[in-house]
Amino acid sequence: SNPVDDYTCIEVMSAKELMKVIANIPHPYRAVFNLNAILGYTHKEIGIMLNISTNTSKSRLSRARNIIQRKYFNLYSIADTSTTCELASA
């Protein structure tokens, strides 16, 4: 079966693979991803820390997730990129 059907991207990717993907995300997106998805800060808190708007924080998190999803599909050679992959709740 397609691994996306059974697991989230993070569950399927090893920690090492995930850290490598995150490390290669452009800094503005990586910073927001780390602060929100890993450290649990809200978009409002991130906005204050990074001197950006709440909407910019949300946009950067979305772009970071899209980058991770594309890397995931490339890593596992999944042709159907219409399948979504939940990484973390916003």
Coordinates of N, CA and C in Angstrom, one line a residue, residues 25-78:
I25 N 15.8 23.6 4.1 CA 14.7 24.5 3.8 C 15.3 25.9 3.9
P26 N 15.0 26.8 3.0 CA 15.5 28.2 3.1 C 15.2 28.8 4.5
H27 N 16.2 29.5 5.0 CA 16.1 30.0 6.4 C 14.8 30.6 6.9
P28 N 14.2 31.6 6.1 CA 13.0 32.2 6.6 C 11.9 31.1 6.9
Y29 N 11.8 30.1 6.0 CA 10.8 29.1 6.2 C 11.2 28.1 7.3
R30 N 12.4 27.8 7.4 CA 12.9 26.8 8.4 C 12.7 27.4 9.8
A31 N 13.0 28.7 9.9 CA 12.9 29.3 11.2 C 11.5 29.2 11.7
V32 N 10.5 29.6 10.9 CA 9.1 29.5 11.3 C 8.7 28.1 11.5
F33 N 9.1 27.1 10.7 CA 8.8 25.7 10.9 C 9.3 25.2 12.2
N34 N 10.5 25.5 12.5 CA 11.1 25.1 13.8 C 10.4 25.7 15.0
L35 N 10.1 26.9 14.9 CA 9.5 27.6 16.0 C 8.0 27.1 16.3
N36 N 7.3 26.8 15.2 CA 5.9 26.4 15.3 C 5.8 24.9 15.5
A37 N 6.3 24.1 14.5 CA 6.0 22.7 14.5 C 6.9 21.9 15.5
I38 N 8.1 22.4 15.8 CA 9.0 21.7 16.7 C 8.9 22.3 18.1
L39 N 8.9 23.6 18.3 CA 8.9 24.2 19.6 C 7.6 24.7 20.1
G40 N 6.6 24.7 19.2 CA 5.2 24.9 19.6 C 4.8 26.4 19.8
Y41 N 5.5 27.3 19.3 CA 5.1 28.7 19.4 C 4.0 29.0 18.5
T42 N 3.1 30.0 18.9 CA 2.0 30.4 18.0 C 2.5 31.4 16.9
H43 N 1.7 31.6 15.9 CA 2.1 32.5 14.9 C 2.3 33.9 15.4
K44 N 1.4 34.3 16.4 CA 1.6 35.6 17.0 C 2.9 35.7 17.7
E45 N 3.3 34.7 18.5 CA 4.6 34.7 19.1 C 5.8 34.8 18.1
I46 N 5.7 34.0 17.1 CA 6.7 33.9 16.1 C 6.8 35.3 15.4
G47 N 5.7 35.9 15.1 CA 5.7 37.3 14.5 C 6.5 38.3 15.4
I48 N 6.2 38.2 16.7 CA 7.0 39.1 17.6 C 8.5 38.8 17.6
M49 N 8.8 37.5 17.7 CA 10.2 37.1 17.7 C 11.0 37.5 16.4
L50 N 10.3 37.3 15.3 CA 11.0 37.5 14.0 C 10.7 38.8 13.4
N51 N 9.9 39.6 14.0 CA 9.5 40.9 13.5 C 8.8 40.8 12.1
I52 N 7.8 39.8 12.1 CA 7.0 39.6 10.9 C 5.6 39.6 11.3
S53 N 4.7 39.7 10.3 CA 3.3 39.6 10.6 C 2.8 38.2 10.9
T54 N 1.7 38.0 11.6 CA 1.1 36.7 11.8 C 0.9 36.0 10.5
N55 N 0.3 36.7 9.5 CA 0.1 36.1 8.2 C 1.3 35.7 7.5
T56 N 2.4 36.5 7.6 CA 3.7 36.1 7.0 C 4.2 34.8 7.7
S57 N 4.0 34.7 9.0 CA 4.4 33.4 9.7 C 3.6 32.2 9.2
K58 N 2.3 32.4 9.0 CA 1.5 31.3 8.5 C 1.9 30.9 7.1
S59 N 2.2 31.9 6.3 CA 2.6 31.7 4.9 C 3.9 30.9 4.8
R60 N 4.8 31.3 5.7 CA 6.1 30.7 5.7 C 6.0 29.2 6.2
L61 N 5.2 29.0 7.1 CA 5.0 27.6 7.6 C 4.4 26.8 6.5
S62 N 3.4 27.3 5.8 CA 2.8 26.6 4.7 C 3.8 26.2 3.6
R63 N 4.7 27.2 3.3 CA 5.7 27.0 2.3 C 6.7 25.9 2.8
A64 N 7.1 26.0 4.0 CA 8.0 25.0 4.6 C 7.4 23.6 4.5
R65 N 6.1 23.5 4.8 CA 5.4 22.2 4.7 C 5.4 21.7 3.3
N66 N 5.1 22.6 2.4 CA 5.1 22.2 1.0 C 6.5 21.7 0.5
I67 N 7.5 22.3 1.0 CA 8.9 21.9 0.6 C 9.1 20.5 1.2
I68 N 8.8 20.3 2.4 CA 9.0 19.0 3.1 C 8.2 17.9 2.3
Q69 N 7.0 18.3 2.0 CA 6.1 17.3 1.2 C 6.7 16.9 -0.1
R70 N 7.2 17.9 -0.9 CA 7.9 17.7 -2.2 C 9.1 16.8 -2.0
K71 N 9.9 17.1 -1.0 CA 11.1 16.3 -0.7 C 10.7 14.8 -0.3
Y72 N 9.6 14.7 0.4 CA 9.1 13.4 0.8 C 8.7 12.6 -0.4
F73 N 8.0 13.2 -1.3 CA 7.5 12.5 -2.5 C 8.7 12.2 -3.4
N74 N 9.7 13.0 -3.5 CA 10.9 12.7 -4.2 C 11.7 11.6 -3.6
L75 N 11.8 11.6 -2.3 CA 12.6 10.6 -1.6 C 12.0 9.2 -1.7
Y76 N 10.6 9.2 -1.7 CA 10.0 7.9 -1.8 C 9.4 7.6 -3.2
S77 N 9.7 8.4 -4.1 CA 9.3 8.3 -5.5 C 7.9 8.0 -5.7
I78 N 7.1 8.8 -5.0 CA 5.6 8.7 -5.1 C 5.1 9.6 -6.2

